[in-house]
Amino acid sequence: MIKCSYCQEVSGIRKTGKIRGKQRFFCKYCNRHFTTGKNQEETVATQKDGITIKDIAAEVGVSISTVSRALNGSKEIHSATKEMILRKVEELDYQQHYIATSLVRKQTFTIGIIVPELKTDFYANLISGANEILRPKGYKIFAMQSDESFEHEIANTNALIASRVDGIIASTTFETKGFAHFERAKEKKIPVVFFSRINNVVDAPKIVVDNYMGAKMATEHLIERGYGKLGFLGGSDNLHIGNLRFQGFMDTLDKHGIKSQEKWIIRTDQLLSDPHRIILELLREKDRPDAVFTMTDTIGIHLIKCARTLKIDIPNELGLIGFSDYIVSQYISPSLSTMRQPTREIGMEAASRLLKAIANKNDKNYRDNTTTVLMPELVTRESTDRVKNRSRAGTPSRQQ
Amino acid sequence: MIKCSYCQEVSGIRKTGKIRGKQRFFCKYCNRHFTTGKNQEETVATQKDGITIKDIAAEVGVSISTVSRALNGSKEIHSATKEMILRKVEELDYQQHYIATSLVRKQTFTIGIIVPELKTDFYANLISGANEILRPKGYKIFAMQSDESFEHEIANTNALIASRVDGIIASTTFETKGFAHFERAKEKKIPVVFFSRINNVVDAPKIVVDNYMGAKMATEHLIERGYGKLGFLGGSDNLHIGNLRFQGFMDTLDKHGIKSQEKWIIRTDQLLSDPHRIILELLREKDRPDAVFTMTDTIGIHLIKCARTLKIDIPNELGLIGFSDYIVSQYISPSLSTMRQPTREIGMEAASRLLKAIANKNDKNYRDNTTTVLMPELVTRESTDRVKNRSRAGTPSRQQ
DNA sequence: GAAACTATCGGGAACGATTCCGGTGACTGA
DNA sequence: TCAGTCACCGGAATCGTTCCCGATAGTTTC
């Protein structure tokens, strides 16, 4: 790197202090001192793209190895040298090149999160929760959205693999049929953690809320409030989550020896595409349920609006409880009882588990495919408050 | 790369078809054919981390240059060779290494978005909008959150620079005082686009909604509905946005020759920390306003709850309009009139402008520091519907 | 006083791609 | 037959780091 300006020798050069701001060297072959510094020709070509450690090394008069040591807190460096280097780094506004570092370190400090939709409250909160764990550890987040499209999910996964992320957190789409893309990631030593919409195919940590217990708690709540003709509204049964919630509902009825009617139980995806028609049909029955458990708050909110249209009094003529604690649920009138999901905690837990998997990536005895089950929390509001209507306060989160 | 197995010569080797699945070569020096393929020793050491183009090249029997050409759609390659390579790529499940590519291409196809809070509806929508533009172009998004902390904002910016993102989209924090970090990014040829909370310091494209006009429209709406004693509720005046909205309000009053009272105009950050106390104080005045324009929907929602407590009838005794169209606003009862911000469009516009800046990065004559102003849209709901109360339908977005 | 050790540093090989440059054989046209 | 052109390909430099290995001078140990 440093060449003696007399004999052109490159080895046997040692630095010997400074003179007028320039580093002074000693060549043991010609036994003479010399200095480095840009000459005129070099100064012309100064318009570079960015400062590299090579520049720092040249300016300070050390090798790039030494600069690297200074930058990475190595012990094998003299404190004075380190100081000089760090001062020059400051002066030239050097910024580490993570790309180059990642290439040799084989670690990018990047993790990818794939969700069906970025703007949904649930997923935004989840990413935020994961960020709380990941940011302090120096990880950056690739936020990707699959738009409920299997193809996009695969494309996203491949992009993350190509970007050599250190790990992936994912919730699959409704239409996800295969998991080869995730298996590919795992083959390439990229740990994966699933949440919410999980599967039994890929060997990976999974985080879910207890949908079955949540449904039981919701149903118990309706019964406890004195409702007895219970209905269920949900999507079709191709979604694992839906099945669990439905099962919890049915089992609770059984437990209490309550019989529901077939027409009070609606499980169809039309509830997502054309909710009002389906709901109004149910509510116009002469013999309608006196309380309904909806698979999601979204459906519950639709139901509230339909009830408003038909002038049905919630909670007195009709009790209602949802699932998820959608942000709107506390503000709608009547406010909607629901099972709150610990969204932020799911994100944090997923991130923690992922970090653990990353740390043990090379230990082939390590294997974590356990499913963490977080318990949802019953939130009682006006829609099941049969005795008297209380108004409850809630604080909207800050907005723009 | 390919060495003749007889004479060890490396130049003058040409491939001459296949034999039993192995590539056949011809060495012009020894005038003999030979084949390549893994021998026993090599097979032992097969447990590698990942497939590289070097592996592909070796398997197919071409140079890595040729593999690169096949992968990047170069014209300088025989279609048959290309096909062979692509087949092997498929077979070995080769996945491009973006990190390595980025290093030499000096482009990462990554852009960073810095927002005060990821989980806020406004910002989540914005990121989603930006994603709509960026994903089809092959860009990935680093989603970063500043938590309204100036320090975090700087740290995030530095991390993005170190990651050599191709561009940055940012909305600054409330407490952002300096912009040196953004200037640093620009010096390193990383284009920056600001949105919403903008500044006049950094020379960059900016996207905002017209807060002044929005406020005028909101105020006009109140007047048009027959309200005459108008109040304003907002944060303190250290926020540009707040000033614009306040100015729009005042100018509209002036224009109509309406006089407001000082006590009806509240501009303090206590509205964010302790809203109910401030609002209740105002509403308990004997001589209170008959309509209020709140700087944000959040404040408006607090006001609705306070009015409920005091049994003040909205909209008949008190009219109310907010700003931003917070997701809750359409569901709260009474639903809240507001100025809707085209959130998604802001994200899309910011992304488009950023891409344009990236494309012209090296053209030093190119310079875009224009501010795009998007118009907010008046959404009338029950809170200003003085004549009669209509119920309005709205569709909640899909949730988990 | 030789050997062993320590503190400090430089050289150079990776990492996994892209890309410039030059080479080779085949073909074309005079 | 020979120069010129074209299609195709390989070699090697390069991107900006990290990190292993070896070198050196000074210090300590026996």
JSON list of C-alpha atoms in Angstrom, two decimals, chain A residues 47-51 92-100 102-103 106 108 110 117-125 127-128 131-132 135 139-145 147-148 152 155-164 171 174 184 187-189 196-197 239 241 245 272 276 295-299 301-302 305 308 323-333 341 344 362 382 391-400, chain B residues 47 49-51 92-100 102-103 106 108 110 117-125 127-128 131-132 135 139-145 147-148 152 155-164 171 174 184 187-189 196-197 239 241 245 272 276 295-299 301-302 305 308 323-333 341 344 362 382 391-400:
[
{"chain": "A", "resi": 47, "resn": "GLN", "atom": "CA", "xyz": [-14.47, 13.72, -7.56]},
{"chain": "A", "resi": 48, "resn": "LYS", "atom": "CA", "xyz": [-15.23, 10.28, -6.20]},
{"chain": "A", "resi": 49, "resn": "ASP", "atom": "CA", "xyz": [-18.51, 8.67, -5.38]},
{"chain": "A", "resi": 50, "resn": "GLY", "atom": "CA", "xyz": [-17.86, 8.07, -1.74]},
{"chain": "A", "resi": 51, "resn": "ILE", "atom": "CA", "xyz": [-15.26, 7.77, 0.95]},
{"chain": "A", "resi": 92, "resn": "LEU", "atom": "CA", "xyz": [-14.19, 12.88, 5.89]},
{"chain": "A", "resi": 93, "resn": "ASP", "atom": "CA", "xyz": [-17.70, 11.87, 6.90]},
{"chain": "A", "resi": 94, "resn": "TYR", "atom": "CA", "xyz": [-17.02, 8.25, 6.15]},
{"chain": "A", "resi": 95, "resn": "GLN", "atom": "CA", "xyz": [-20.05, 6.01, 6.28]},
{"chain": "A", "resi": 96, "resn": "GLN", "atom": "CA", "xyz": [-19.68, 2.27, 6.46]},
{"chain": "A", "resi": 97, "resn": "HIS", "atom": "CA", "xyz": [-20.75, 0.36, 3.40]},
{"chain": "A", "resi": 98, "resn": "TYR", "atom": "CA", "xyz": [-23.13, -2.27, 4.78]},
{"chain": "A", "resi": 99, "resn": "ILE", "atom": "CA", "xyz": [-23.41, -3.94, 1.41]},
{"chain": "A", "resi": 100, "resn": "ALA", "atom": "CA", "xyz": [-19.73, -4.73, 1.27]},
{"chain": "A", "resi": 102, "resn": "SER", "atom": "CA", "xyz": [-22.66, -8.02, 4.43]},
{"chain": "A", "resi": 103, "resn": "LEU", "atom": "CA", "xyz": [-20.98, -9.71, 1.52]},
{"chain": "A", "resi": 106, "resn": "LYS", "atom": "CA", "xyz": [-22.60, -13.23, 5.33]},
{"chain": "A", "resi": 108, "resn": "THR", "atom": "CA", "xyz": [-27.18, -8.45, 6.43]},
{"chain": "A", "resi": 110, "resn": "THR", "atom": "CA", "xyz": [-32.04, -7.31, 7.70]},
{"chain": "A", "resi": 117, "resn": "GLU", "atom": "CA", "xyz": [-51.73, -6.09, 3.71]},
{"chain": "A", "resi": 118, "resn": "LEU", "atom": "CA", "xyz": [-49.49, -3.38, 5.11]},
{"chain": "A", "resi": 119, "resn": "LYS", "atom": "CA", "xyz": [-52.15, -0.85, 5.86]},
{"chain": "A", "resi": 120, "resn": "THR", "atom": "CA", "xyz": [-54.35, -3.09, 7.95]},
{"chain": "A", "resi": 121, "resn": "ASP", "atom": "CA", "xyz": [-54.28, -2.06, 11.56]},
{"chain": "A", "resi": 122, "resn": "PHE", "atom": "CA", "xyz": [-53.48, -5.59, 12.71]},
{"chain": "A", "resi": 123, "resn": "TYR", "atom": "CA", "xyz": [-50.41, -6.00, 10.53]},
{"chain": "A", "resi": 124, "resn": "ALA", "atom": "CA", "xyz": [-49.16, -2.46, 10.98]},
{"chain": "A", "resi": 125, "resn": "ASN", "atom": "CA", "xyz": [-49.22, -3.00, 14.71]},
{"chain": "A", "resi": 127, "resn": "ILE", "atom": "CA", "xyz": [-44.65, -4.77, 12.29]},
{"chain": "A", "resi": 128, "resn": "SER", "atom": "CA", "xyz": [-44.40, -2.02, 14.84]},
{"chain": "A", "resi": 131, "resn": "ASN", "atom": "CA", "xyz": [-39.60, -3.31, 15.18]},
{"chain": "A", "resi": 132, "resn": "GLU", "atom": "CA", "xyz": [-39.48, -2.67, 18.89]},
{"chain": "A", "resi": 135, "resn": "ARG", "atom": "CA", "xyz": [-34.32, -2.01, 15.95]},
{"chain": "A", "resi": 139, "resn": "TYR", "atom": "CA", "xyz": [-31.84, -4.98, 12.41]},
{"chain": "A", "resi": 140, "resn": "LYS", "atom": "CA", "xyz": [-33.67, -3.30, 9.58]},
{"chain": "A", "resi": 141, "resn": "ILE", "atom": "CA", "xyz": [-37.03, -4.43, 8.28]},
{"chain": "A", "resi": 142, "resn": "PHE", "atom": "CA", "xyz": [-38.06, -5.18, 4.73]},
{"chain": "A", "resi": 143, "resn": "ALA", "atom": "CA", "xyz": [-41.81, -4.67, 4.79]},
{"chain": "A", "resi": 144, "resn": "MET", "atom": "CA", "xyz": [-43.53, -6.64, 2.07]},
{"chain": "A", "resi": 145, "resn": "GLN", "atom": "CA", "xyz": [-47.14, -7.08, 1.18]},
{"chain": "A", "resi": 147, "resn": "ASP", "atom": "CA", "xyz": [-52.05, -8.57, -1.35]},
{"chain": "A", "resi": 148, "resn": "GLU", "atom": "CA", "xyz": [-53.57, -11.95, -0.48]},
{"chain": "A", "resi": 152, "resn": "HIS", "atom": "CA", "xyz": [-46.88, -12.25, -4.72]},
{"chain": "A", "resi": 155, "resn": "ALA", "atom": "CA", "xyz": [-42.16, -13.46, -5.34]},
{"chain": "A", "resi": 156, "resn": "ASN", "atom": "CA", "xyz": [-41.67, -11.66, -2.06]},
{"chain": "A", "resi": 157, "resn": "THR", "atom": "CA", "xyz": [-40.07, -14.67, -0.46]},
{"chain": "A", "resi": 158, "resn": "ASN", "atom": "CA", "xyz": [-37.70, -15.08, -3.37]},
{"chain": "A", "resi": 159, "resn": "ALA", "atom": "CA", "xyz": [-36.77, -11.42, -3.25]},
{"chain": "A", "resi": 160, "resn": "LEU", "atom": "CA", "xyz": [-36.00, -11.77, 0.43]},
{"chain": "A", "resi": 161, "resn": "ILE", "atom": "CA", "xyz": [-33.86, -14.82, -0.19]},
{"chain": "A", "resi": 162, "resn": "ALA", "atom": "CA", "xyz": [-32.00, -13.03, -2.95]},
{"chain": "A", "resi": 163, "resn": "SER", "atom": "CA", "xyz": [-31.49, -10.10, -0.60]},
{"chain": "A", "resi": 164, "resn": "ARG", "atom": "CA", "xyz": [-30.01, -12.56, 1.85]},
{"chain": "A", "resi": 171, "resn": "SER", "atom": "CA", "xyz": [-48.39, -14.60, 7.66]},
{"chain": "A", "resi": 174, "resn": "PHE", "atom": "CA", "xyz": [-55.86, -16.94, 2.21]},
{"chain": "A", "resi": 184, "resn": "ARG", "atom": "CA", "xyz": [-36.35, -23.02, 0.06]},
{"chain": "A", "resi": 187, "resn": "GLU", "atom": "CA", "xyz": [-32.66, -24.73, 2.99]},
{"chain": "A", "resi": 188, "resn": "LYS", "atom": "CA", "xyz": [-30.64, -21.60, 2.46]},
{"chain": "A", "resi": 189, "resn": "LYS", "atom": "CA", "xyz": [-30.36, -21.24, 6.21]},
{"chain": "A", "resi": 196, "resn": "SER", "atom": "CA", "xyz": [-51.50, -15.75, 12.93]},
{"chain": "A", "resi": 197, "resn": "ARG", "atom": "CA", "xyz": [-52.20, -17.68, 9.76]},
{"chain": "A", "resi": 239, "resn": "LEU", "atom": "CA", "xyz": [-59.44, -21.01, 7.00]},
{"chain": "A", "resi": 241, "resn": "ILE", "atom": "CA", "xyz": [-58.63, -19.74, 12.23]},
{"chain": "A", "resi": 245, "resn": "ARG", "atom": "CA", "xyz": [-63.37, -20.05, 16.43]},
{"chain": "A", "resi": 272, "resn": "LEU", "atom": "CA", "xyz": [-66.84, -10.83, 3.06]},
{"chain": "A", "resi": 276, "resn": "HIS", "atom": "CA", "xyz": [-75.29, -6.71, 4.25]},
{"chain": "A", "resi": 295, "resn": "MET", "atom": "CA", "xyz": [-65.82, -14.32, 13.57]},
{"chain": "A", "resi": 296, "resn": "THR", "atom": "CA", "xyz": [-64.34, -10.86, 13.13]},
{"chain": "A", "resi": 297, "resn": "ASP", "atom": "CA", "xyz": [-65.14, -7.37, 14.31]},
{"chain": "A", "resi": 298, "resn": "THR", "atom": "CA", "xyz": [-65.55, -6.34, 10.71]},
{"chain": "A", "resi": 299, "resn": "ILE", "atom": "CA", "xyz": [-68.55, -8.58, 10.38]},
{"chain": "A", "resi": 301, "resn": "ILE", "atom": "CA", "xyz": [-69.61, -3.77, 12.54]},
{"chain": "A", "resi": 302, "resn": "HIS", "atom": "CA", "xyz": [-71.62, -4.64, 9.49]},
{"chain": "A", "resi": 305, "resn": "LYS", "atom": "CA", "xyz": [-75.18, -1.12, 10.78]},
{"chain": "A", "resi": 308, "resn": "ARG", "atom": "CA", "xyz": [-79.52, 0.13, 12.90]},
{"chain": "A", "resi": 323, "resn": "PHE", "atom": "CA", "xyz": [-63.15, -10.96, 17.56]},
{"chain": "A", "resi": 324, "resn": "SER", "atom": "CA", "xyz": [-59.90, -8.96, 17.16]},
{"chain": "A", "resi": 325, "resn": "ASP", "atom": "CA", "xyz": [-60.71, -5.57, 18.68]},
{"chain": "A", "resi": 326, "resn": "TYR", "atom": "CA", "xyz": [-60.64, -3.64, 15.48]},
{"chain": "A", "resi": 327, "resn": "ILE", "atom": "CA", "xyz": [-59.76, -0.02, 16.16]},
{"chain": "A", "resi": 328, "resn": "VAL", "atom": "CA", "xyz": [-63.22, 1.09, 15.17]},
{"chain": "A", "resi": 329, "resn": "SER", "atom": "CA", "xyz": [-64.97, -1.21, 17.60]},
{"chain": "A", "resi": 330, "resn": "GLN", "atom": "CA", "xyz": [-64.55, 1.03, 20.60]},
{"chain": "A", "resi": 331, "resn": "TYR", "atom": "CA", "xyz": [-65.95, 4.08, 18.79]},
{"chain": "A", "resi": 332, "resn": "ILE", "atom": "CA", "xyz": [-68.89, 2.68, 16.92]},
{"chain": "A", "resi": 333, "resn": "SER", "atom": "CA", "xyz": [-72.23, 3.10, 18.54]},
{"chain": "A", "resi": 341, "resn": "GLN", "atom": "CA", "xyz": [-55.69, -9.85, 20.21]},
{"chain": "A", "resi": 344, "resn": "ARG", "atom": "CA", "xyz": [-48.01, -5.86, 19.33]},
{"chain": "A", "resi": 362, "resn": "ASN", "atom": "CA", "xyz": [-25.49, -23.14, 12.61]},
{"chain": "A", "resi": 382, "resn": "GLU", "atom": "CA", "xyz": [-72.08, -1.79, 25.00]},
{"chain": "A", "resi": 391, "resn": "SER", "atom": "CA", "xyz": [-70.47, 4.74, 27.88]},
{"chain": "A", "resi": 392, "resn": "ARG", "atom": "CA", "xyz": [-66.86, 3.79, 27.94]},
{"chain": "A", "resi": 393, "resn": "ALA", "atom": "CA", "xyz": [-63.90, 5.96, 27.26]},
{"chain": "A", "resi": 394, "resn": "GLY", "atom": "CA", "xyz": [-61.09, 5.04, 24.92]},
{"chain": "A", "resi": 395, "resn": "THR", "atom": "CA", "xyz": [-58.13, 6.90, 23.59]},
{"chain": "A", "resi": 396, "resn": "PRO", "atom": "CA", "xyz": [-57.58, 7.08, 19.89]},
{"chain": "A", "resi": 397, "resn": "SER", "atom": "CA", "xyz": [-53.95, 6.74, 18.91]},
{"chain": "A", "resi": 398, "resn": "ARG", "atom": "CA", "xyz": [-52.12, 9.73, 17.60]},
{"chain": "A", "resi": 399, "resn": "GLN", "atom": "CA", "xyz": [-52.59, 10.60, 13.99]},
{"chain": "A", "resi": 400, "resn": "GLN", "atom": "CA", "xyz": [-51.33, 13.01, 11.42]},
{"chain": "B", "resi": 47, "resn": "GLN", "atom": "CA", "xyz": [-21.83, -29.25, 1.82]},
{"chain": "B", "resi": 49, "resn": "ASP", "atom": "CA", "xyz": [-23.63, -22.65, 1.98]},
{"chain": "B", "resi": 50, "resn": "GLY", "atom": "CA", "xyz": [-25.25, -21.76, -1.28]},
{"chain": "B", "resi": 51, "resn": "ILE", "atom": "CA", "xyz": [-25.09, -22.13, -5.02]},
{"chain": "B", "resi": 92, "resn": "LEU", "atom": "CA", "xyz": [-29.63, -26.38, -8.63]},
{"chain": "B", "resi": 93, "resn": "ASP", "atom": "CA", "xyz": [-32.13, -23.85, -7.35]},
{"chain": "B", "resi": 94, "resn": "TYR", "atom": "CA", "xyz": [-29.70, -21.01, -7.79]},
{"chain": "B", "resi": 95, "resn": "GLN", "atom": "CA", "xyz": [-30.86, -17.72, -6.34]},
{"chain": "B", "resi": 96, "resn": "GLN", "atom": "CA", "xyz": [-29.18, -14.50, -7.32]},
{"chain": "B", "resi": 97, "resn": "HIS", "atom": "CA", "xyz": [-27.14, -12.82, -4.60]},
{"chain": "B", "resi": 98, "resn": "TYR", "atom": "CA", "xyz": [-28.45, -9.25, -4.56]},
{"chain": "B", "resi": 99, "resn": "ILE", "atom": "CA", "xyz": [-25.79, -8.18, -2.10]},
{"chain": "B", "resi": 100, "resn": "ALA", "atom": "CA", "xyz": [-22.97, -9.07, -4.44]},
{"chain": "B", "resi": 102, "resn": "SER", "atom": "CA", "xyz": [-25.47, -4.38, -5.52]},
{"chain": "B", "resi": 103, "resn": "LEU", "atom": "CA", "xyz": [-21.83, -4.02, -4.65]},
{"chain": "B", "resi": 106, "resn": "LYS", "atom": "CA", "xyz": [-23.83, 0.38, -7.08]},
{"chain": "B", "resi": 108, "resn": "THR", "atom": "CA", "xyz": [-29.53, -1.80, -4.26]},
{"chain": "B", "resi": 110, "resn": "THR", "atom": "CA", "xyz": [-34.02, -0.58, -2.00]},
{"chain": "B", "resi": 117, "resn": "GLU", "atom": "CA", "xyz": [-44.94, 5.88, 13.63]},
{"chain": "B", "resi": 118, "resn": "LEU", "atom": "CA", "xyz": [-45.48, 2.75, 11.60]},
{"chain": "B", "resi": 119, "resn": "LYS", "atom": "CA", "xyz": [-48.75, 1.71, 13.09]},
{"chain": "B", "resi": 120, "resn": "THR", "atom": "CA", "xyz": [-50.57, 4.95, 12.53]},
{"chain": "B", "resi": 121, "resn": "ASP", "atom": "CA", "xyz": [-53.21, 4.58, 9.90]},
{"chain": "B", "resi": 122, "resn": "PHE", "atom": "CA", "xyz": [-51.94, 7.58, 7.97]},
{"chain": "B", "resi": 123, "resn": "TYR", "atom": "CA", "xyz": [-48.39, 6.33, 7.63]},
{"chain": "B", "resi": 124, "resn": "ALA", "atom": "CA", "xyz": [-49.33, 2.72, 7.08]},
{"chain": "B", "resi": 125, "resn": "ASN", "atom": "CA", "xyz": [-51.49, 3.81, 4.18]},
{"chain": "B", "resi": 127, "resn": "ILE", "atom": "CA", "xyz": [-46.23, 3.12, 2.86]},
{"chain": "B", "resi": 128, "resn": "SER", "atom": "CA", "xyz": [-48.81, 0.95, 1.21]},
{"chain": "B", "resi": 131, "resn": "ASN", "atom": "CA", "xyz": [-45.33, 0.16, -2.28]},
{"chain": "B", "resi": 132, "resn": "GLU", "atom": "CA", "xyz": [-47.86, 0.14, -5.09]},
{"chain": "B", "resi": 135, "resn": "ARG", "atom": "CA", "xyz": [-42.91, -3.06, -6.00]},
{"chain": "B", "resi": 139, "resn": "TYR", "atom": "CA", "xyz": [-37.82, -2.00, -5.34]},
{"chain": "B", "resi": 140, "resn": "LYS", "atom": "CA", "xyz": [-37.94, -3.19, -1.77]},
{"chain": "B", "resi": 141, "resn": "ILE", "atom": "CA", "xyz": [-38.85, -0.99, 1.15]},
{"chain": "B", "resi": 142, "resn": "PHE", "atom": "CA", "xyz": [-36.99, -0.45, 4.38]},
{"chain": "B", "resi": 143, "resn": "ALA", "atom": "CA", "xyz": [-39.70, 0.65, 6.79]},
{"chain": "B", "resi": 144, "resn": "MET", "atom": "CA", "xyz": [-38.28, 2.71, 9.63]},
{"chain": "B", "resi": 145, "resn": "GLN", "atom": "CA", "xyz": [-39.92, 4.46, 12.52]},
{"chain": "B", "resi": 147, "resn": "ASP", "atom": "CA", "xyz": [-40.92, 7.44, 17.29]},
{"chain": "B", "resi": 148, "resn": "GLU", "atom": "CA", "xyz": [-41.07, 11.23, 17.06]},
{"chain": "B", "resi": 152, "resn": "HIS", "atom": "CA", "xyz": [-33.88, 8.06, 16.02]},
{"chain": "B", "resi": 155, "resn": "ALA", "atom": "CA", "xyz": [-29.88, 7.08, 13.33]},
{"chain": "B", "resi": 156, "resn": "ASN", "atom": "CA", "xyz": [-32.38, 5.79, 10.81]},
{"chain": "B", "resi": 157, "resn": "THR", "atom": "CA", "xyz": [-31.08, 8.07, 8.11]},
{"chain": "B", "resi": 158, "resn": "ASN", "atom": "CA", "xyz": [-27.52, 6.99, 8.76]},
{"chain": "B", "resi": 159, "resn": "ALA", "atom": "CA", "xyz": [-28.50, 3.35, 8.66]},
{"chain": "B", "resi": 160, "resn": "LEU", "atom": "CA", "xyz": [-30.18, 3.92, 5.32]},
{"chain": "B", "resi": 161, "resn": "ILE", "atom": "CA", "xyz": [-27.11, 5.67, 3.96]},
{"chain": "B", "resi": 162, "resn": "ALA", "atom": "CA", "xyz": [-24.89, 2.84, 5.18]},
{"chain": "B", "resi": 163, "resn": "SER", "atom": "CA", "xyz": [-27.26, 0.38, 3.54]},
{"chain": "B", "resi": 164, "resn": "ARG", "atom": "CA", "xyz": [-26.81, 2.36, 0.33]},
{"chain": "B", "resi": 171, "resn": "SER", "atom": "CA", "xyz": [-41.67, 12.74, 7.19]},
{"chain": "B", "resi": 174, "resn": "PHE", "atom": "CA", "xyz": [-42.18, 17.06, 15.68]},
{"chain": "B", "resi": 184, "resn": "ARG", "atom": "CA", "xyz": [-25.49, 14.09, 4.06]},
{"chain": "B", "resi": 187, "resn": "GLU", "atom": "CA", "xyz": [-24.21, 14.53, -0.78]},
{"chain": "B", "resi": 188, "resn": "LYS", "atom": "CA", "xyz": [-23.84, 10.81, -1.15]},
{"chain": "B", "resi": 189, "resn": "LYS", "atom": "CA", "xyz": [-26.17, 10.96, -4.13]},
{"chain": "B", "resi": 196, "resn": "SER", "atom": "CA", "xyz": [-46.55, 15.89, 4.95]},
{"chain": "B", "resi": 197, "resn": "ARG", "atom": "CA", "xyz": [-44.22, 17.40, 7.50]},
{"chain": "B", "resi": 239, "resn": "LEU", "atom": "CA", "xyz": [-45.95, 22.88, 13.76]},
{"chain": "B", "resi": 241, "resn": "ILE", "atom": "CA", "xyz": [-49.21, 22.25, 9.45]},
{"chain": "B", "resi": 245, "resn": "ARG", "atom": "CA", "xyz": [-54.85, 25.10, 9.18]},
{"chain": "B", "resi": 272, "resn": "LEU", "atom": "CA", "xyz": [-52.59, 16.15, 22.99]},
{"chain": "B", "resi": 276, "resn": "HIS", "atom": "CA", "xyz": [-60.61, 16.09, 28.02]},
{"chain": "B", "resi": 295, "resn": "MET", "atom": "CA", "xyz": [-57.04, 20.51, 13.77]},
{"chain": "B", "resi": 296, "resn": "THR", "atom": "CA", "xyz": [-57.22, 16.72, 13.71]},
{"chain": "B", "resi": 297, "resn": "ASP", "atom": "CA", "xyz": [-59.91, 14.11, 13.85]},
{"chain": "B", "resi": 298, "resn": "THR", "atom": "CA", "xyz": [-58.36, 12.78, 17.02]},
{"chain": "B", "resi": 299, "resn": "ILE", "atom": "CA", "xyz": [-59.22, 15.97, 18.81]},
{"chain": "B", "resi": 301, "resn": "ILE", "atom": "CA", "xyz": [-63.26, 12.44, 18.55]},
{"chain": "B", "resi": 302, "resn": "HIS", "atom": "CA", "xyz": [-62.31, 13.56, 22.02]},
{"chain": "B", "resi": 305, "resn": "LYS", "atom": "CA", "xyz": [-66.94, 12.05, 23.79]},
{"chain": "B", "resi": 308, "resn": "ARG", "atom": "CA", "xyz": [-71.66, 13.05, 25.09]},
{"chain": "B", "resi": 323, "resn": "PHE", "atom": "CA", "xyz": [-59.17, 17.03, 9.55]},
{"chain": "B", "resi": 324, "resn": "SER", "atom": "CA", "xyz": [-57.59, 13.84, 8.13]},
{"chain": "B", "resi": 325, "resn": "ASP", "atom": "CA", "xyz": [-60.48, 11.38, 8.00]},
{"chain": "B", "resi": 326, "resn": "TYR", "atom": "CA", "xyz": [-59.21, 9.12, 10.69]},
{"chain": "B", "resi": 327, "resn": "ILE", "atom": "CA", "xyz": [-60.54, 5.62, 10.21]},
{"chain": "B", "resi": 328, "resn": "VAL", "atom": "CA", "xyz": [-62.67, 5.90, 13.31]},
{"chain": "B", "resi": 329, "resn": "SER", "atom": "CA", "xyz": [-64.42, 9.03, 12.17]},
{"chain": "B", "resi": 330, "resn": "GLN", "atom": "CA", "xyz": [-66.94, 7.31, 9.98]},
{"chain": "B", "resi": 331, "resn": "TYR", "atom": "CA", "xyz": [-67.99, 4.89, 12.69]},
{"chain": "B", "resi": 332, "resn": "ILE", "atom": "CA", "xyz": [-68.18, 7.06, 15.75]},
{"chain": "B", "resi": 333, "resn": "SER", "atom": "CA", "xyz": [-71.59, 8.31, 16.67]},
{"chain": "B", "resi": 341, "resn": "GLN", "atom": "CA", "xyz": [-56.35, 13.43, 3.01]},
{"chain": "B", "resi": 344, "resn": "ARG", "atom": "CA", "xyz": [-52.40, 6.58, -0.55]},
{"chain": "B", "resi": 362, "resn": "ASN", "atom": "CA", "xyz": [-26.21, 11.63, -12.37]},
{"chain": "B", "resi": 382, "resn": "GLU", "atom": "CA", "xyz": [-73.52, 13.62, 10.88]},
{"chain": "B", "resi": 391, "resn": "SER", "atom": "CA", "xyz": [-76.95, 7.51, 8.76]},
{"chain": "B", "resi": 392, "resn": "ARG", "atom": "CA", "xyz": [-74.20, 6.90, 6.30]},
{"chain": "B", "resi": 393, "resn": "ALA", "atom": "CA", "xyz": [-72.74, 3.61, 5.25]},
{"chain": "B", "resi": 394, "resn": "GLY", "atom": "CA", "xyz": [-69.06, 2.91, 5.12]},
{"chain": "B", "resi": 395, "resn": "THR", "atom": "CA", "xyz": [-67.06, -0.21, 4.60]},
{"chain": "B", "resi": 396, "resn": "PRO", "atom": "CA", "xyz": [-64.44, -1.13, 7.12]},
{"chain": "B", "resi": 397, "resn": "SER", "atom": "CA", "xyz": [-61.30, -2.50, 5.53]},
{"chain": "B", "resi": 398, "resn": "ARG", "atom": "CA", "xyz": [-60.54, -6.15, 5.88]},
{"chain": "B", "resi": 399, "resn": "GLN", "atom": "CA", "xyz": [-58.92, -7.24, 9.06]},
{"chain": "B", "resi": 400, "resn": "GLN", "atom": "CA", "xyz": [-57.48, -10.32, 10.65]}
]
